[in-house]
């Protein structure tokens, strides 16, 4: 199945194919969904892509499919396939789709989209356009010949379109399409105890950063598939395709043994078919040819399961530094009565592991046997950065030097334990990833991947530093030890024209986990300027120039990434009138830290503050992104906030999601009351970050005080202009700006302003949550004027 984003996939169809039909099923998401909004935290961009990657893997563990990606980056919403193909490079991403097809070798390719404007999002259209091209190109040895040193050309038999049919009109449209077959993921599976559609609901609910929690729907729910290329399927998706062992030359022998094993399987006594499975393993080897992907591993896993074996490999810590040592526990537990010996265990990806344990004894019944191994990680071992983030990006694609990494969902496990077993009289190899296993009191037993981390990690206290008045400011760099007795020297490199009080400083940390903060006084050049401040630390023979970001959510394993240790420095004249600002955090954003850079005191407002605190001490109050969606205490205290405005305060409301798009439920009708007079939140957005902006009311004080705003202040914005603009509003409001995507009708609902009582109210759905943390100077100047509205 091919589509563009995490959540585009038809999870029900994946579950039906993988769990119901038991065929190898894969989802190729062209992107990792980096450009969307994050509903569970403040991560954006690279970090959001890592979260969505893990959410897809969590979903696949439930529905049973595999996961693939290309190098393309989700650069945000776009309406046209042309913009998408231009940003990605058509040949580059087509090559990746072809590569994944040649490696996975599907019989049937299912497109989720049509490749026409019916699909909406330009990236959706492109997923189908490239999918159609790749169906033929993957089979053509003249296309992407450089791939053929690793893979063979592959002609899938059939390409089908699985159209989304969410409305009555769409369903009627689909039911009239020719060459259409149906499948029913609503079928109940008595072995699993669920229908595939119920499994789909569980799987889809892993997309938490998108608020995709889904019902586990019961009963019939048909899906339609329309043949697009290859022989038309009359009844079934695999019509005319042999999906048995007979397609492998000589494979019938294997198929017959496995069929006999399936027939004689007794769930109370699974060990009784182990001899047949061992026979099937020998028959596979006797074929003397490459086996269908994954079959050997499936069989050895099935043998271990039927033999009642539990095989597990853990490390004594979740992180190790280059040159550091690891202790591994490899556990074998025989919970059945077959004669099983562990002949040897190797750990790959590391210098040969040593052990004092003796191998070869028959495992005792139901008593864990632990083998302890130790090994040292090489001095030059690379850090465990997600492979697609190791090299700098090229525009809107990742740079992946090793072709064999292309398509992989995540880094393979750092280490694998290979258990060489003898079961009865046959040899079997079972491979297990080495993980770190731990107990979290609130959640129980958890595992996380083992990673390589640097001896120290660096962290600038602010990713972007604004110098609004030209005065010197202190930049703080946190140095954190990941090993005991970490000592060395930090060097910083300010951009040209900036002066630093010092460019190096020594540090000494006693314990792992200890940190110290080094301060550097920075003086900006005169006049507007921007640049990157870099830091590196020398510890022993190693140089560290990265920060370390750990992403931790309950639905995915902890993830670590290593962004460069740089901070953006911005010198721009920005004046702000309010001194104290209250902030009502919504779903999560980094606007408060950005506002502190303007010299304001920013305080996060709790439910108690909103209900009974003294609001009049704030010069301005700002609501965070989607705050009205996620905070019932904010909705409940709206009258107090309006009273605050009446008495002279300034209230600034950022975007909220309109009805139908409110993932948290809640009473969306209250969204009509986010201002003193009615405002209807719409779905309009402007996705082109360079889209021109007109000033609708050039005399408005918001454009002149305290900062003089010009068209240049809309230069250098990132990703988009804004989203969820107001679609309708009362005449009391004055729209400030007009901006729209190329070829679209003018939009004036991005920012609304009115005086109310002695104060001012501003609704603004421009993307401040992206622009301010990124240090876009014009965004700071405009936002400062909006915050100053009550005082101008
Ligand atoms: Zn999508």
Coordinates of C-alpha atoms in Angstrom, one line a residue, residues 61-372:
X61 CA 2.8 -4.2 15.6
X62 CA -1.0 -4.3 16.0
X63 CA -2.2 -4.7 12.4
X64 CA 0.8 -6.9 11.3
X65 CA 2.1 -5.0 8.3
X66 CA 5.6 -3.8 7.7
X67 CA 6.6 -0.1 7.4
X68 CA 8.6 1.7 4.8
X69 CA 9.4 5.4 3.9
X70 CA 11.2 7.3 1.2
X71 CA 13.6 10.2 1.6
X72 CA 10.9 12.8 1.0
X73 CA 10.1 15.3 3.8
X74 CA 6.6 16.4 4.6
X75 CA 7.1 20.2 4.1
X76 CA 3.6 21.1 5.2
X77 CA 0.2 21.3 3.5
X78 CA 0.3 22.0 -0.2
X79 CA -2.5 22.1 -2.7
X80 CA -0.6 21.1 -5.8
X81 CA 1.3 18.1 -7.0
X82 CA 3.6 20.4 -9.0
X83 CA 4.9 22.2 -5.9
X84 CA 5.4 18.8 -4.3
X85 CA 7.3 17.2 -7.2
X86 CA 9.5 20.3 -7.6
X87 CA 10.4 20.3 -3.9
X88 CA 11.2 16.6 -3.7
X89 CA 12.6 16.0 -7.2
X90 CA 10.5 13.5 -9.2
X91 CA 13.2 11.1 -10.1
X92 CA 14.7 11.0 -6.7
X93 CA 11.5 9.9 -4.9
X94 CA 10.4 7.7 -7.8
X95 CA 13.7 5.9 -7.4
X96 CA 13.0 5.3 -3.7
X97 CA 9.5 3.9 -4.5
X98 CA 11.0 1.7 -7.1
X99 CA 13.7 0.6 -4.6
X100 CA 11.1 -0.4 -2.0
X101 CA 9.1 -2.3 -4.6
X102 CA 12.2 -4.1 -5.8
X103 CA 13.1 -5.1 -2.3
X104 CA 9.7 -6.0 -1.0
X105 CA 8.5 -7.7 -4.3
X106 CA 4.7 -7.3 -3.8
X107 CA 2.3 -9.2 -6.1
X108 CA -0.3 -6.4 -5.7
X109 CA 0.3 -2.7 -5.2
X110 CA -2.6 -0.8 -3.6
X111 CA -2.7 3.0 -4.1
X112 CA -4.7 5.0 -1.5
X113 CA -5.0 8.0 -3.8
X114 CA -6.0 8.6 -7.4
X115 CA -3.3 11.1 -8.4
X116 CA -6.0 13.7 -9.2
X117 CA -7.3 16.8 -7.3
X118 CA -10.0 14.4 -5.8
X119 CA -7.2 13.6 -3.3
X120 CA -6.9 17.2 -1.9
X121 CA -3.3 17.5 -0.5
X122 CA -0.7 17.8 -3.3
X123 CA 1.4 15.2 -1.5
X124 CA -1.5 12.7 -1.6
X125 CA -1.8 13.2 -5.4
X126 CA 2.0 12.7 -5.8
X127 CA 1.9 9.4 -3.8
X128 CA -0.4 8.0 -6.5
X129 CA 1.4 9.6 -9.4
X130 CA 4.7 8.1 -8.3
X131 CA 3.1 4.8 -7.4
X132 CA 1.7 4.4 -11.0
X133 CA 5.1 5.3 -12.5
X134 CA 6.9 2.9 -10.2
X135 CA 4.6 -0.1 -11.1
X136 CA 6.3 -0.1 -14.6
X137 CA 9.7 1.4 -13.7
X138 CA 10.4 -1.2 -11.0
X139 CA 10.3 -3.9 -13.7
X140 CA 12.4 -2.0 -16.2
X141 CA 16.2 -2.8 -15.8
X142 CA 16.9 0.5 -17.7
X143 CA 15.3 2.5 -14.9
X144 CA 17.5 3.1 -11.8
X145 CA 20.1 0.6 -13.0
X146 CA 22.4 1.6 -10.1
X147 CA 20.0 -0.3 -7.8
X148 CA 20.6 -3.6 -9.6
X149 CA 23.8 -4.4 -7.8
X150 CA 21.6 -5.2 -4.8
X151 CA 18.1 -6.0 -6.2
X152 CA 16.4 -7.4 -9.2
X153 CA 13.8 -5.7 -11.4
X154 CA 10.3 -6.6 -10.2
X155 CA 7.0 -6.6 -12.0
X156 CA 4.1 -6.6 -9.6
X157 CA 1.1 -8.5 -11.2
X158 CA -1.5 -5.9 -10.4
X159 CA -2.0 -2.4 -9.3
X160 CA -5.3 -1.4 -7.5
X161 CA -6.8 1.7 -6.2
X162 CA -8.5 1.6 -2.8
X163 CA -10.5 4.9 -2.9
X164 CA -11.4 6.6 0.4
X165 CA -15.2 6.7 0.7
X166 CA -16.0 8.7 3.8
X167 CA -19.2 10.5 2.6
X168 CA -22.4 9.2 1.1
X169 CA -21.5 10.9 -2.2
X170 CA -18.1 9.3 -2.3
X171 CA -19.6 5.9 -1.5
X172 CA -22.1 6.3 -4.4
X173 CA -19.3 7.4 -6.7
X174 CA -17.1 4.4 -5.8
X175 CA -20.0 1.9 -6.2
X176 CA -20.4 3.0 -9.8
X177 CA -16.7 2.5 -10.7
X178 CA -15.9 -0.3 -13.2
X179 CA -13.5 -3.2 -12.4
X180 CA -14.3 -3.0 -8.8
X181 CA -14.1 -5.8 -6.2
X182 CA -14.9 -5.7 -2.5
X183 CA -13.3 -7.2 0.6
X184 CA -14.8 -7.0 4.1
X185 CA -12.4 -6.2 6.9
X186 CA -15.5 -6.3 9.1
X187 CA -15.1 -10.1 9.0
X188 CA -14.7 -11.7 12.5
X189 CA -11.7 -13.8 13.1
X190 CA -12.5 -16.4 15.8
X191 CA -8.9 -17.2 16.5
X192 CA -7.9 -13.6 17.1
X193 CA -11.3 -12.8 18.8
X194 CA -11.6 -9.6 16.8
X195 CA -12.7 -8.4 13.4
X196 CA -10.0 -6.8 11.3
X197 CA -11.8 -3.5 11.6
X198 CA -11.6 -3.7 15.3
X199 CA -7.9 -4.3 15.1
X200 CA -7.7 -1.3 12.7
X201 CA -9.2 0.8 15.4
X202 CA -6.5 -0.3 17.9
X203 CA -3.8 0.3 15.3
X204 CA -5.1 3.7 14.3
X205 CA -5.3 4.9 17.9
X206 CA -1.5 4.7 18.0
X207 CA -1.4 7.9 15.9
X208 CA -1.7 10.0 19.1
X209 CA 0.3 13.0 17.9
X210 CA -2.4 13.4 15.3
X211 CA -5.3 12.8 17.6
X212 CA -6.5 9.8 15.5
X213 CA -8.0 7.8 18.4
X214 CA -10.5 5.6 16.5
X215 CA -13.5 3.4 17.4
X216 CA -13.1 -0.4 17.3
X217 CA -16.1 -0.8 14.9
X218 CA -17.9 -4.0 14.8
X219 CA -19.8 -5.6 11.9
X220 CA -19.5 -5.5 8.1
X221 CA -17.6 -2.6 6.6
X222 CA -16.7 -3.2 2.9
X223 CA -13.7 -1.8 1.2
X224 CA -13.4 -1.4 -2.6
X225 CA -10.4 -2.1 -4.8
X226 CA -10.3 -1.2 -8.5
X227 CA -7.8 -2.7 -10.9
X228 CA -5.6 0.1 -12.4
X229 CA -3.0 -2.0 -14.2
X230 CA -2.3 -5.7 -14.8
X231 CA -5.0 -8.3 -15.3
X232 CA -8.4 -7.2 -13.9
X233 CA -9.3 -8.9 -10.6
X234 CA -12.8 -10.4 -11.0
X235 CA -13.4 -11.6 -7.5
X236 CA -10.3 -11.5 -5.3
X237 CA -7.3 -9.3 -4.9
X238 CA -5.0 -12.3 -5.7
X239 CA -7.0 -13.6 -8.7
X240 CA -4.6 -15.5 -11.0
X241 CA -1.7 -15.1 -8.6
X242 CA -0.2 -18.2 -7.0
X243 CA 0.5 -17.3 -3.4
X244 CA 1.5 -20.8 -2.3
X245 CA 4.9 -22.5 -2.0
X246 CA 4.3 -23.8 -5.5
X247 CA 5.6 -20.6 -7.0
X248 CA 9.1 -21.4 -5.7
X249 CA 10.9 -24.0 -7.9
X250 CA 10.8 -27.2 -5.8
X251 CA 8.8 -25.4 -3.1
X252 CA 5.9 -27.9 -3.1
X253 CA 8.0 -30.1 -0.8
X254 CA 8.2 -27.3 1.8
X255 CA 4.5 -26.4 1.3
X256 CA 3.3 -30.0 1.8
X257 CA 5.2 -30.4 5.2
X258 CA 3.9 -27.0 6.4
X259 CA 0.4 -27.9 5.4
X260 CA 0.6 -31.1 7.3
X261 CA 1.9 -29.2 10.4
X262 CA -1.0 -26.8 10.1
X263 CA -3.5 -29.6 9.9
X264 CA -2.1 -31.5 12.9
X265 CA -1.5 -28.3 15.1
X266 CA -3.0 -28.7 18.5
X267 CA -3.1 -25.5 20.5
X268 CA -2.8 -27.5 23.8
X269 CA 0.2 -29.4 22.5
X270 CA 2.1 -27.2 20.0
X271 CA 5.3 -29.1 20.6
X272 CA 3.9 -32.1 18.7
X273 CA 4.4 -30.3 15.3
X274 CA 8.0 -29.3 16.1
X275 CA 9.4 -32.4 14.2
X276 CA 7.4 -31.3 11.1
X277 CA 8.6 -27.8 11.4
X278 CA 12.2 -29.0 11.7
X279 CA 11.5 -31.1 8.6
X280 CA 10.2 -28.1 6.8
X281 CA 13.4 -26.2 7.7
X282 CA 15.5 -28.9 6.1
X283 CA 13.3 -28.9 3.1
X284 CA 13.8 -25.1 2.7
X285 CA 17.6 -25.5 2.9
X286 CA 17.5 -28.4 0.4
X287 CA 15.9 -26.0 -2.2
X288 CA 19.4 -24.4 -2.6
X289 CA 18.1 -21.0 -3.7
X290 CA 17.2 -17.7 -2.2
X291 CA 14.1 -18.1 -0.1
X292 CA 11.1 -15.8 -0.1
X293 CA 11.8 -12.8 2.2
X294 CA 11.4 -13.5 5.9
X295 CA 10.4 -17.2 5.6
X296 CA 13.4 -18.6 7.3
X297 CA 13.0 -16.2 10.3
X298 CA 9.2 -16.9 10.5
X299 CA 9.9 -20.6 10.6
X300 CA 12.6 -20.5 13.3
X301 CA 10.4 -18.2 15.3
X302 CA 7.5 -20.6 14.9
X303 CA 9.7 -23.5 16.0
X304 CA 10.8 -21.6 19.1
X305 CA 7.1 -20.8 19.9
X306 CA 5.9 -24.3 19.4
X307 CA 8.8 -25.7 21.5
X308 CA 7.8 -23.4 24.3
X309 CA 11.1 -21.6 24.2
X310 CA 11.6 -18.1 25.6
X311 CA 14.7 -16.5 24.2
X312 CA 15.7 -13.0 25.2
X313 CA 18.7 -10.7 25.2
X314 CA 19.2 -7.6 27.3
X315 CA 22.0 -5.2 28.0
X316 CA 22.8 -3.9 31.5
X317 CA 22.2 -0.3 30.4
X318 CA 20.2 1.5 27.7
X319 CA 23.1 3.7 26.5
X320 CA 26.8 3.1 26.0
X321 CA 29.6 5.6 24.9
X322 CA 32.0 4.8 22.1
X323 CA 34.8 2.6 23.6
X324 CA 32.6 1.7 26.6
X325 CA 31.8 -1.8 27.8
X326 CA 28.4 -3.6 27.8
X327 CA 27.2 -6.7 29.7
X328 CA 24.6 -8.8 28.0
X329 CA 22.2 -11.3 29.6
X330 CA 21.0 -13.9 27.1
X331 CA 18.3 -16.0 28.6
X332 CA 16.9 -19.3 27.4
X333 CA 13.9 -20.8 29.0
X334 CA 12.5 -24.2 28.0
X335 CA 8.8 -24.4 29.0
X336 CA 8.2 -27.7 27.3
X337 CA 9.7 -31.1 27.3
X338 CA 11.7 -31.2 24.1
X339 CA 15.5 -31.7 24.4
X340 CA 17.0 -28.3 23.7
X341 CA 20.6 -27.3 24.0
X342 CA 22.1 -23.8 23.6
X343 CA 25.3 -24.5 21.6
X344 CA 26.5 -21.0 21.4
X345 CA 25.4 -17.3 21.4
X346 CA 27.0 -14.5 19.4
X347 CA 26.2 -10.8 19.6
X348 CA 26.6 -9.0 16.3
X349 CA 27.5 -5.4 15.8
X350 CA 30.2 -5.4 18.4
X351 CA 33.7 -6.9 19.1
X352 CA 33.4 -10.6 19.9
X353 CA 31.6 -11.0 23.2
X354 CA 33.3 -13.1 25.9
X355 CA 31.7 -15.4 28.4
X356 CA 32.7 -17.8 31.2
X357 CA 29.4 -19.7 30.8
X358 CA 29.4 -23.3 29.6
X359 CA 27.2 -24.1 26.6
X360 CA 25.8 -27.4 25.3
X361 CA 23.8 -28.7 28.4
X362 CA 20.2 -29.7 27.8
X363 CA 18.0 -26.9 29.2
X364 CA 16.2 -27.8 32.4
X365 CA 12.4 -27.7 32.4
X366 CA 11.0 -24.2 33.1
X367 CA 14.1 -22.8 34.8
X368 CA 15.6 -19.8 33.0
X369 CA 19.3 -20.3 32.0
X370 CA 21.1 -17.0 31.8
X371 CA 24.3 -16.7 29.8
X372 CA 26.3 -13.6 30.6

